[in-house]
C-alpha positions as a printed NumPy array, in Angstrom:
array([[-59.089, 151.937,  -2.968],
       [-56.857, 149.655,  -4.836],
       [-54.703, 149.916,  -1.213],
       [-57.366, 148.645,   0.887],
       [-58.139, 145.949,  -1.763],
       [-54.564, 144.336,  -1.657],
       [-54.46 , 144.616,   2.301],
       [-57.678, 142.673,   2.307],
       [-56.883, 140.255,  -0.266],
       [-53.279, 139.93 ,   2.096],
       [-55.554, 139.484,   5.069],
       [-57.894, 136.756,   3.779],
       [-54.365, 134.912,   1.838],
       [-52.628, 134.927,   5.322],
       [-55.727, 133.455,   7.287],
       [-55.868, 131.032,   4.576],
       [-51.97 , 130.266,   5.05 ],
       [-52.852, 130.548,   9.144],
       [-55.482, 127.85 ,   9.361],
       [-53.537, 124.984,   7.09 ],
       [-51.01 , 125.808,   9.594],
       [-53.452, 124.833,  12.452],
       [-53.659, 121.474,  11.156],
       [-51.749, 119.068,  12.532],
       [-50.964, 116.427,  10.244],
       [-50.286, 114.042,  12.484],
       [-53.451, 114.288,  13.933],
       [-55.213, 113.279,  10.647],
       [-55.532, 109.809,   8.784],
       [-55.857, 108.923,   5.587],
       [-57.626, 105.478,   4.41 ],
       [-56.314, 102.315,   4.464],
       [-58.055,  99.132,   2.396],
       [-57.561,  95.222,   3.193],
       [-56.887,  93.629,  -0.064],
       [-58.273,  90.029,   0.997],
       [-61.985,  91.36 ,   2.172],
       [-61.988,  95.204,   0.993],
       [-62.416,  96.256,   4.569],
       [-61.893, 100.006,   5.184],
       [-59.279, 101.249,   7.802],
       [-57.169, 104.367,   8.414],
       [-53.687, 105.103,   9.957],
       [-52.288, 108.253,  10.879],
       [-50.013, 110.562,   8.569],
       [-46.702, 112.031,   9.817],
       [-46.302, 114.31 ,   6.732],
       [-48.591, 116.819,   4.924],
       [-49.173, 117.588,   1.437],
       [-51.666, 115.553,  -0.661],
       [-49.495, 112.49 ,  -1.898],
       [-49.359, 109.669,   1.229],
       [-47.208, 106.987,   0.758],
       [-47.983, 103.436,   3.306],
       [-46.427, 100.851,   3.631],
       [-46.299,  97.642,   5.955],
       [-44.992,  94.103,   6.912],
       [-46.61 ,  91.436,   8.741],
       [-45.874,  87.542,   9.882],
       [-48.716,  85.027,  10.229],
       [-48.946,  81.709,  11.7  ],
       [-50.916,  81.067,   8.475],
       [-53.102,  82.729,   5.636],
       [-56.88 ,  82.407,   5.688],
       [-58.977,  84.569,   3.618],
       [-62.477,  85.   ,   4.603],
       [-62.499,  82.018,   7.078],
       [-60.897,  79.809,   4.586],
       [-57.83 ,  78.11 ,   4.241],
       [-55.39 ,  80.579,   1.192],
       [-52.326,  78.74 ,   0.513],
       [-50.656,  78.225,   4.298],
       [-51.938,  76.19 ,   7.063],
       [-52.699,  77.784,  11.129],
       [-48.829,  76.448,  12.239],
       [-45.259,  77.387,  12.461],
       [-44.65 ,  75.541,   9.096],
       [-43.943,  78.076,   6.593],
       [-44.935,  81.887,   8.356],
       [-45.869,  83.471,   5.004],
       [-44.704,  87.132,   5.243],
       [-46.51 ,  89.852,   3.604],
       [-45.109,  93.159,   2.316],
       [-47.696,  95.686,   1.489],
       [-46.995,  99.19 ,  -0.284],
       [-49.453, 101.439,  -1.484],
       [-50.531, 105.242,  -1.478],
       [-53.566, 107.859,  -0.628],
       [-53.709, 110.477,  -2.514],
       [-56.256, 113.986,  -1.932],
       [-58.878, 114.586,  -4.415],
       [-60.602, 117.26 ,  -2.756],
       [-60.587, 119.034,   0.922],
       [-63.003, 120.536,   2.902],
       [-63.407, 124.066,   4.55 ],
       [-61.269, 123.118,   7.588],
       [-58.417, 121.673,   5.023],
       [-59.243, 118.54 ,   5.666],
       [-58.982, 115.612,   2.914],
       [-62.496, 114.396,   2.215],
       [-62.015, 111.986,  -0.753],
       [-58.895, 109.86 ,  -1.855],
       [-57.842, 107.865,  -4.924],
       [-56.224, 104.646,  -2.547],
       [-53.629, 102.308,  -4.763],
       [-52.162,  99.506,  -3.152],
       [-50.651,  95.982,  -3.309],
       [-49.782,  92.829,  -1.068],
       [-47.362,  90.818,  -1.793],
       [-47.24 ,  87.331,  -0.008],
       [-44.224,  85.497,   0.242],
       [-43.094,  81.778,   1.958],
       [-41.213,  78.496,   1.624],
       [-42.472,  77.086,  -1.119],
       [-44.249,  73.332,  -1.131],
       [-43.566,  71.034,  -3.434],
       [-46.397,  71.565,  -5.53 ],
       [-45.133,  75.31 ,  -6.165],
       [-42.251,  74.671,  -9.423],
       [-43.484,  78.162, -11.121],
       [-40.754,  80.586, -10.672],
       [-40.39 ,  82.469,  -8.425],
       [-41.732,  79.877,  -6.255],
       [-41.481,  81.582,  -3.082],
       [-44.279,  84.646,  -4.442],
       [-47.327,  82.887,  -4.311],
       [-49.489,  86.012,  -3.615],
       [-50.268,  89.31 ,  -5.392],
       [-53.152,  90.612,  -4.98 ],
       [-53.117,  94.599,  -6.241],
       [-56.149,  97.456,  -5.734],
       [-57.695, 100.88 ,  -7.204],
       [-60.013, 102.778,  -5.058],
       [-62.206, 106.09 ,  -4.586],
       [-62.81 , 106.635,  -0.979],
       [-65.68 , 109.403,   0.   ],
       [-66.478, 111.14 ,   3.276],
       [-70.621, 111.77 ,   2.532],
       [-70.996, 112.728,   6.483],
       [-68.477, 113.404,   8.702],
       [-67.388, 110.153,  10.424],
       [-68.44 , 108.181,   7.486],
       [-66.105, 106.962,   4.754],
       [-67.374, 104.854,   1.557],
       [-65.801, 103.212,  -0.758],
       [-65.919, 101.56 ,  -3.895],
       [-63.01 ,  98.969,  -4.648],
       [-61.533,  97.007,  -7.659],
       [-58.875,  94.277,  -6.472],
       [-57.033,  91.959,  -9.184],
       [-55.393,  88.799,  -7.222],
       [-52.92 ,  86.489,  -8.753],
       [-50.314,  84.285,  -7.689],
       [-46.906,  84.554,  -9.155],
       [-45.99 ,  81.284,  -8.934],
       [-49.19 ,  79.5  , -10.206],
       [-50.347,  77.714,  -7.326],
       [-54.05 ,  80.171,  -7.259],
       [-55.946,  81.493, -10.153],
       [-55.938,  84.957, -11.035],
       [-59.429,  86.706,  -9.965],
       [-60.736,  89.687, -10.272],
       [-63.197,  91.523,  -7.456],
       [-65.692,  94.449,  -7.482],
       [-66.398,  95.357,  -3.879],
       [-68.346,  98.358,  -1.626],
       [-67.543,  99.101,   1.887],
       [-68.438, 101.117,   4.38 ],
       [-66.66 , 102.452,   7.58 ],
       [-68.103, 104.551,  10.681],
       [-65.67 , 106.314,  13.357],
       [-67.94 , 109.57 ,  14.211],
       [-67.461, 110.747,  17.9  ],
       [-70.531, 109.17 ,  19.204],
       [-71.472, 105.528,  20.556],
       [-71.292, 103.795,  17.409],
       [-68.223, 105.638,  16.456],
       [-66.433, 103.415,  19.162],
       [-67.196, 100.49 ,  18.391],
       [-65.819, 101.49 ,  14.28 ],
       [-68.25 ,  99.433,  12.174],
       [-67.691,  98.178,   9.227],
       [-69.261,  96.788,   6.282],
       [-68.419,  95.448,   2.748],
       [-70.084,  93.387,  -0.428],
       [-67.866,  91.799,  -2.861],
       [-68.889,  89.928,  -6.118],
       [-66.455,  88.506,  -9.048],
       [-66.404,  89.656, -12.35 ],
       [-63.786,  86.894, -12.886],
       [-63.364,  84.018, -10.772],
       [-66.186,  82.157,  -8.936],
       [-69.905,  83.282,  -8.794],
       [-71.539,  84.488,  -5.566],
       [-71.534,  87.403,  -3.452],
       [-69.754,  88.065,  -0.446],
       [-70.649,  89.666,   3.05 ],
       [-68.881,  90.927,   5.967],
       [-69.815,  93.162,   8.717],
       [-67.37 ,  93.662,  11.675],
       [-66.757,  96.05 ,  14.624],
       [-63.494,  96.677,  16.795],
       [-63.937,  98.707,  19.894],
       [-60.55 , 100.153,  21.452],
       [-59.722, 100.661,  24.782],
       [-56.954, 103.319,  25.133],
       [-53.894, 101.72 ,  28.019],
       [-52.6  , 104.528,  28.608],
       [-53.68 , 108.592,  28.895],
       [-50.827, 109.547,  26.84 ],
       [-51.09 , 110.246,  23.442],
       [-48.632, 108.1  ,  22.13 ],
       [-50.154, 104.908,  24.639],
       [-50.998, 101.42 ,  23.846],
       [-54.258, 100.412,  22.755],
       [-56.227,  97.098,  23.297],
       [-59.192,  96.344,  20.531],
       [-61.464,  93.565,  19.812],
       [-62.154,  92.587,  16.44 ],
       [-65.219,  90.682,  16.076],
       [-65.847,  90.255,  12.243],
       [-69.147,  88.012,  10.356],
       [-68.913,  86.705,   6.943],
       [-70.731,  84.714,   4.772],
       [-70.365,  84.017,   0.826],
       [-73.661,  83.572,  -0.527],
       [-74.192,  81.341,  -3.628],
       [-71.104,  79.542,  -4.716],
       [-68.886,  82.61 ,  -3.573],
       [-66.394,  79.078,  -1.683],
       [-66.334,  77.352,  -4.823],
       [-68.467,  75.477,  -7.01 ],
       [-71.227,  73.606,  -5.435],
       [-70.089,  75.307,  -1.72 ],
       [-73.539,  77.139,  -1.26 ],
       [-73.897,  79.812,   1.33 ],
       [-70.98 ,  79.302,   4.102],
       [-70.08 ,  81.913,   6.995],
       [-67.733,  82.221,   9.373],
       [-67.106,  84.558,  12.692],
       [-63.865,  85.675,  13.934],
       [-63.148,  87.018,  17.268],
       [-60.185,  87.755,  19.695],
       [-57.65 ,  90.536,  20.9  ],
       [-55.622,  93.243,  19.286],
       [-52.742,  94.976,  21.039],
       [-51.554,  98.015,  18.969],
       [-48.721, 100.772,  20.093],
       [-47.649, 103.67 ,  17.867],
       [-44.05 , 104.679,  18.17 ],
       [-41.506, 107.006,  16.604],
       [-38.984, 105.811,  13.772],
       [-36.5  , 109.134,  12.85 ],
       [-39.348, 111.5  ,  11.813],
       [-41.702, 109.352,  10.951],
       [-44.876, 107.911,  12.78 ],
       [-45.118, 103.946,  12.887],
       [-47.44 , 101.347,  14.766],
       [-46.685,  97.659,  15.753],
       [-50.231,  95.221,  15.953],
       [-50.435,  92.007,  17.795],
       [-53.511,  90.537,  16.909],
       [-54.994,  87.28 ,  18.203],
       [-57.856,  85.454,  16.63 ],
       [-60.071,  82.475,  16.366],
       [-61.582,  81.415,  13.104],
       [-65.241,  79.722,  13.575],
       [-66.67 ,  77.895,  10.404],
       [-69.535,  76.278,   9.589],
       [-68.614,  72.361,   8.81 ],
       [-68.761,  72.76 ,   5.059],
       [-66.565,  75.711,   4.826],
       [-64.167,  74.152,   7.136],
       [-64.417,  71.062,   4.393],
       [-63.234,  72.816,   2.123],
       [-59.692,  73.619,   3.536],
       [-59.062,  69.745,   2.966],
       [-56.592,  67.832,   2.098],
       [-53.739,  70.497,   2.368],
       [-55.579,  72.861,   5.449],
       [-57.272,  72.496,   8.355],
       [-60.572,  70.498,   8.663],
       [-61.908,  71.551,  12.297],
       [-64.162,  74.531,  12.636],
       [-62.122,  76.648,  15.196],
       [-58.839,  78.231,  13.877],
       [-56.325,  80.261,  15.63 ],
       [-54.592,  83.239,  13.273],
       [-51.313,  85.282,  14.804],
       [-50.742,  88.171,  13.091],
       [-47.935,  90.564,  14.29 ],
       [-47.705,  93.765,  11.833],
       [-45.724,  97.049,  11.72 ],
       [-47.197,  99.726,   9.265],
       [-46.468, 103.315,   8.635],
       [-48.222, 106.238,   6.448],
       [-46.388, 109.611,   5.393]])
């Protein structure tokens, strides 16, 4: 008896080792979080385990945040650069193996020539802004979120705020799925008073039928900051951004990495676009280049 116990205690331990086997890591993603809007995303994993280091770089013809001017004007002055780092880790799995909830930590890190105004040291860090997240999968396809971002600016030309934010992100294998809504609410616990809103899809279009293939997107995003969210005395102001999105994975050594071209136009209301003055842009329409390269272990 005790025989036949340990073979079938060996026979349910091996199907166990025979079925985490079956998943291919690669084939699964772990979350991803924008720490300007709280916006949920996901990239692909190369590695296993439960601990994923990201990471990613980016170049902009300018920083906007939210539809509104942040510190670098839509030209070829200054090209702030961003470094990002951060990491997913696995809080719990289901049946299949498959992570179903994360704790996501991560931090941008803005960099550019500095202006004249900027005499903190170091003058060329003028952005930091630094999250702590719980992400949820409550239905398959669906991941929630709930997000606590702290931004600051190294070298003193922003204030330091703080923001409490929920999101919401949709990529089931259905209609909807493809067009990968999303949806967040932020408020301030320090900083200015409001609330703000932002719901966005970005349906892909696969290039190629290989696996590896380029993909075209369009990102079409609506905001609006309800009740001061802009600024003192700014009321409720929104914004729409829409354009193109080129993305193509590719192979760096053993790891999995994707390079983003992404094209867009800012459209404000007049008010909002106001408020960029003196140092940003005044007009309502704003083109944003954004050319990226990110990776996730």
């Amino acid at each position: 008896m005790k025989f036949l116990t340990c073979c079938r205690g060996a026979r349910f331990a091996w199907s166990a080792i025979a079925v985490l086997a079956s998943i291919d890591a690669s084939a699964q993603s772990v979350p991803t979080i924008d720490t300007e809007d709280a916006t949920l995303g996901s990239a692909k994993i190369s590695g296993g385990g439960d601990l994923h280091p990201q990471l990613a770089f980016d170049v902009r013809n300018g920083d906007f945040a939210r539809g509104n001017y942040d510190d670098d004007r839509a030209d070829l002055d200054r090209l702030p650069v961003h470094a990002q780092l951060g990491v997913a880790i696995d809080l719990s799995h289901g049946s299949d193996g498959v992570a179903t909830s994360w704790l996501v930590l991560r931090s941008s890190n803005g960099f550019h020539a500095p202006s004249t105004g900027e005499i903190s040291t170091p003058r060329i860090w003028y952005e930091s802004n630094n999250l702590a997240a719980l992400v949820f999968t409550p239905v398959k396809g669906l991941r929630a979120v709930g997000v606590y971002t702290i931004k600051t600016s190294p070298n003193g030309v922003s204030a330091t705020t703080h923001e409490a934010s929920l999101s919401l992100a949709y990529d089931g294998d259905d209609v909807v799925g493809n067009l990968s809504p999303t949806f967040a609410v932020t408020m301030r616990p320090k900083g200015d008073n409001g609330v703000f809103t932002l719901a966005a899809i970005e349906p892909s279009f696969n290039l190629s039928e290989r696996k590896d293939g380029p993909k075209l997107s369009i990102p079409v995003a609506i905001g609006r900051g309800w009740g001061g969210f802009y600024g003192s005395g700014s009321g409720s102001r929104s914004y729409l951004s829409a354009g193109a999105a080129l993305e193509q994975p590719f192979l760096l050594g053993a790891m999995q990495w994707s390079t983003r071209l992404e094209a867009l136009a800012v459209v404000r209301d007049d008010r909002l676009a106001a408020l960029s003055g003196p140092r940003g842009e005044t007009g309502t329409v704003v083109p944003l280049i954004t050319w990226s390269v990110s990776t996730a272990y």
